[in-house]
Short mmCIF file of C-alpha atoms in Angstrom, two decimals:
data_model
loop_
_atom_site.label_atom_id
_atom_site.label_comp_id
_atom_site.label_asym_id
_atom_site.label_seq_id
_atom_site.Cartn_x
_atom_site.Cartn_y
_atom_site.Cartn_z
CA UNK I 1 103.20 61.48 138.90
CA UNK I 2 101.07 59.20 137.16
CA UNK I 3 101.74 57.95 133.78
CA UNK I 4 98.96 57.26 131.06
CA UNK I 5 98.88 54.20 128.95
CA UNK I 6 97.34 53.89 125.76
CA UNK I 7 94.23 52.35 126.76
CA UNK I 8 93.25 55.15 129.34
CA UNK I 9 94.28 58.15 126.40
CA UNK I 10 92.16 55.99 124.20
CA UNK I 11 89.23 56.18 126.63
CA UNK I 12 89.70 59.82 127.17
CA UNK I 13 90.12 60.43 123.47
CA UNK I 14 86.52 58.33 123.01
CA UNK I 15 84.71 60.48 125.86
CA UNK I 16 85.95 63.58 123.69
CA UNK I 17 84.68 62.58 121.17
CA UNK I 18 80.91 61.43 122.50
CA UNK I 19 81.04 64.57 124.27
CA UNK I 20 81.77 66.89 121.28
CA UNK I 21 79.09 64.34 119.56
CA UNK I 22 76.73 65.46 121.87
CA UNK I 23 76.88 69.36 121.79
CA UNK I 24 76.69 68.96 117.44
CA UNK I 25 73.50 66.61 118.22
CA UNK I 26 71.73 69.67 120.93
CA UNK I 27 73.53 72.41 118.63
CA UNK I 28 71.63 70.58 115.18
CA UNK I 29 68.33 69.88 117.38
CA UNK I 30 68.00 73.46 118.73
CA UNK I 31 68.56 75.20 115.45
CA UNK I 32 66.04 72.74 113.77
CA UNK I 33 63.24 73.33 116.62
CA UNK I 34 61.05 75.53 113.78
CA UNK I 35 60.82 78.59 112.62
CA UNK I 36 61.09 81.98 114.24
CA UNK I 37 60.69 82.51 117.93
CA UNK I 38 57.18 83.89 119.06
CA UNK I 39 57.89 87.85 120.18
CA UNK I 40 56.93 88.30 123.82
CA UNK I 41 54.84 91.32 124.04
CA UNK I 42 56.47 94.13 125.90
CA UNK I 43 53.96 97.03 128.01
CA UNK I 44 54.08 100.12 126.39
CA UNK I 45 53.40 102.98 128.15
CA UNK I 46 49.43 104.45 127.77
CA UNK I 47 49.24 107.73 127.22
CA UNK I 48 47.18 109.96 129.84
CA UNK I 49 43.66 111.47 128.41
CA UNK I 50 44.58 114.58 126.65
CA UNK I 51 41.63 117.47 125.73
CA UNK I 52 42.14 117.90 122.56
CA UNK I 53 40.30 120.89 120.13
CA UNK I 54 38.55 118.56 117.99
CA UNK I 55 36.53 115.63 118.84
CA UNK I 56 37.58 112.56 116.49
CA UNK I 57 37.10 108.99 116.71
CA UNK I 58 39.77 106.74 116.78
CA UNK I 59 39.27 103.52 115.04
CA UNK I 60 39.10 100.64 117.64
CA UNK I 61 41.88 98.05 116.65
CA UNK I 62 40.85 94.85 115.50
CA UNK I 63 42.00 91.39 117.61
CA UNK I 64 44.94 89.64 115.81
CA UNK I 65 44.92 85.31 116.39
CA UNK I 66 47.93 83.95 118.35
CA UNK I 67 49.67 82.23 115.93
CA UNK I 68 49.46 78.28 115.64
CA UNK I 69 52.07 76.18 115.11
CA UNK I 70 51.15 72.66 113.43
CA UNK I 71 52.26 69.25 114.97
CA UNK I 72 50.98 65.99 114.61
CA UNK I 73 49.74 63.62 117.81
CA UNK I 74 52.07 61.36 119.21
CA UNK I 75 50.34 58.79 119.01
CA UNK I 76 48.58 57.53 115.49
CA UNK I 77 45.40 56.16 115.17
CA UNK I 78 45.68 52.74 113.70
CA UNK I 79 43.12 51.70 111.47
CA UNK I 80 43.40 47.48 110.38
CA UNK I 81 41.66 46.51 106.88
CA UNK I 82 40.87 42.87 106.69
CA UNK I 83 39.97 40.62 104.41
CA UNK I 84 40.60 42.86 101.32
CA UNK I 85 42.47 42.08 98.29
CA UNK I 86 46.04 43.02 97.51
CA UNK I 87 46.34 42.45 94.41
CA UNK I 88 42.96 43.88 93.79
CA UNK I 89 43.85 47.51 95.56
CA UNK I 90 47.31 47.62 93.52
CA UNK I 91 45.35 47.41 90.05
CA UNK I 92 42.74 49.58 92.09
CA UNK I 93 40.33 46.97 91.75
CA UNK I 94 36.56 49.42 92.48
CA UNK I 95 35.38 46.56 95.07
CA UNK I 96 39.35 46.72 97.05
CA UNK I 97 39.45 50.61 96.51
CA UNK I 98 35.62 50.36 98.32
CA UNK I 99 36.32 48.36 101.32
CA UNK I 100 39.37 50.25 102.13
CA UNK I 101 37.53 53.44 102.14
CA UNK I 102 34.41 52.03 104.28
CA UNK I 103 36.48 50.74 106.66
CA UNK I 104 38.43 54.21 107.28
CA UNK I 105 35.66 56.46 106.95
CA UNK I 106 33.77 54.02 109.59
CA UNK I 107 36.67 54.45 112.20
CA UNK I 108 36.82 58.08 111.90
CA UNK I 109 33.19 58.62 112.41
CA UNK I 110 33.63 56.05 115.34
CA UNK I 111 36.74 57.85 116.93
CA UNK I 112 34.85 61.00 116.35
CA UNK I 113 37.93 62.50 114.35
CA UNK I 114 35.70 64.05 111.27
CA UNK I 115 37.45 67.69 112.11
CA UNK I 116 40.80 66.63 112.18
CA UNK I 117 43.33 66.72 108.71
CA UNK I 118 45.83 63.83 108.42
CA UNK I 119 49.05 64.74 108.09
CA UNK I 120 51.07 61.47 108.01
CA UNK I 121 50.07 57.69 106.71
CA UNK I 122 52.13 55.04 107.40
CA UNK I 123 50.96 51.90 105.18
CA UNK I 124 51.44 48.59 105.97
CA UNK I 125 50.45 45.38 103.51
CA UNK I 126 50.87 41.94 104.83
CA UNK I 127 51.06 38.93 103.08
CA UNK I 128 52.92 35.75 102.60
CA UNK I 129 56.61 35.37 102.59
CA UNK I 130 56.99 35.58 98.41
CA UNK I 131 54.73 38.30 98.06
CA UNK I 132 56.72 41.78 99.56
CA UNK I 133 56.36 43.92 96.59
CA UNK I 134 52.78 43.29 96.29
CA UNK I 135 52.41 43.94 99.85
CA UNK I 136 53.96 47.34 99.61
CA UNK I 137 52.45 47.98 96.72
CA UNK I 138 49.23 47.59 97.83
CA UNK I 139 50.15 49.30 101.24
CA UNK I 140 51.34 52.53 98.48
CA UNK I 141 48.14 52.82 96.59
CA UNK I 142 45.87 52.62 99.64
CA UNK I 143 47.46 55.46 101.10
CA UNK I 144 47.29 56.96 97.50
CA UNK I 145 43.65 56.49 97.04
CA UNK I 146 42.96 57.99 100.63
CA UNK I 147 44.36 61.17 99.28
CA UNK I 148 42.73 60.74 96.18
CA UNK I 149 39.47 60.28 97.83
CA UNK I 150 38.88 61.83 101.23
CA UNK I 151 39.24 65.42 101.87
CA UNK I 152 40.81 64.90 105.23
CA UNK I 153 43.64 63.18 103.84
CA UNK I 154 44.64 65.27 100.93
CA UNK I 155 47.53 66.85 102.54
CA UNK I 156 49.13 63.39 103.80
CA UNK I 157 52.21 62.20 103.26
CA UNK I 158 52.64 58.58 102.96
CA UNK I 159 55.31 55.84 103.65
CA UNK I 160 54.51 52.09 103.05
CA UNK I 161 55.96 48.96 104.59
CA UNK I 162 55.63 45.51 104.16
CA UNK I 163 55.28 42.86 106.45
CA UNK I 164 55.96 38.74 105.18
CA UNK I 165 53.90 36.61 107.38
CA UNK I 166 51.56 33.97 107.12
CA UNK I 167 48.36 36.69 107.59
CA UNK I 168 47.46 37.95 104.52
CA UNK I 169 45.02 40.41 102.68
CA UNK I 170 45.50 42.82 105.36
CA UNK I 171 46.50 46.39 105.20
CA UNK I 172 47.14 48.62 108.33
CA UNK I 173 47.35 52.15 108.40
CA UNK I 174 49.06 54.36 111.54
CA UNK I 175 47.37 57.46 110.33
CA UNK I 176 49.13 60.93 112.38
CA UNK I 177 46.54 63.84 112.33
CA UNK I 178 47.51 67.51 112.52
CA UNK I 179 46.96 68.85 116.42
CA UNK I 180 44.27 71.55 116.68
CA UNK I 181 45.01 75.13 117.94
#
């Protein structure tokens, strides 16, 4: 018979536990997978022709939609503003606030993505090492005034980043739009 040490119950002890780790993470991530299930429809038996007494018209039932669950792309659409001012979009400078919003309403026309909502803008401001909170800031109130300002980004929500390196007056935008049905 073989004895165990206290290094191989240790290692069993930590497989437990990555194991029982595991079925909480699946358990957590199945529960979470949204909302109810879609009913599968079930054939119902027709009913034969009958002769009935008196001729009446049934009303013809009218089509129901397949319902639609939302998700965003995978991928975002990244959309780069150079050359604009920081400091200029956080006191929402009209000139800053203008650029920014040429810029994006020129790549959407461009990516043909006019009939698609945004869902989810990730802001990022760049500037120089000193200057983070004016970065994020900025990177804030440019997704703000997209929200603000174009219909297809009035549902968005928005997280902002900044980045400290030696590019600056730059703002870049990962913008997630909702997946048609």
């Amino acid at each position: 018979m073989r004895k165990f040490g206290f290094s191989s119950l240790a290692m069993m002890s930590g497989w437990l536990f990555a194991d029982l780790l595991l079925v909480l993470f699946l358990t957590v991530l199945s529960s979470s997978a949204g909302g109810n299930p879609i009913p599968i429809p079930t054939e119902s038996a027709t009913p034969s022709p009958s002769v009935s007494p008196s001729a009446s018209v049934s009303p013809k039932p009218t089509p129901t939609k397949k319902p639609c669950a939302q998700s965003f792309e995978l991928r975002p659409q990244q959309i780069i503003v150079d050359d604009i001012s920081l400091s200029g979009l956080r006191s929402g400078n009209t000139a800053a606030r203008n650029r920014l919003k040429q810029v994006v309403q020129k790549e959407i026309r461009e990516r043909k993505l006019q009939n698609q909502f945004a869902g989810l803008v990730l802001a990022f401001g760049y500037a120089p090492n000193a200057n983070r909170t004016l970065a994020r800031a900025a990177a804030l109130e440019a997704g703000q005034m997209l929200k603000a300002d174009l219909p297809r980004f009035e549902r968005i929500q928005i997280r902002e980043f900044s980045f400290e390196t030696s590019e600056t007056n730059r703002v870049r935008l990962d913008v997630y739009f909702f997946v048609r049905c």
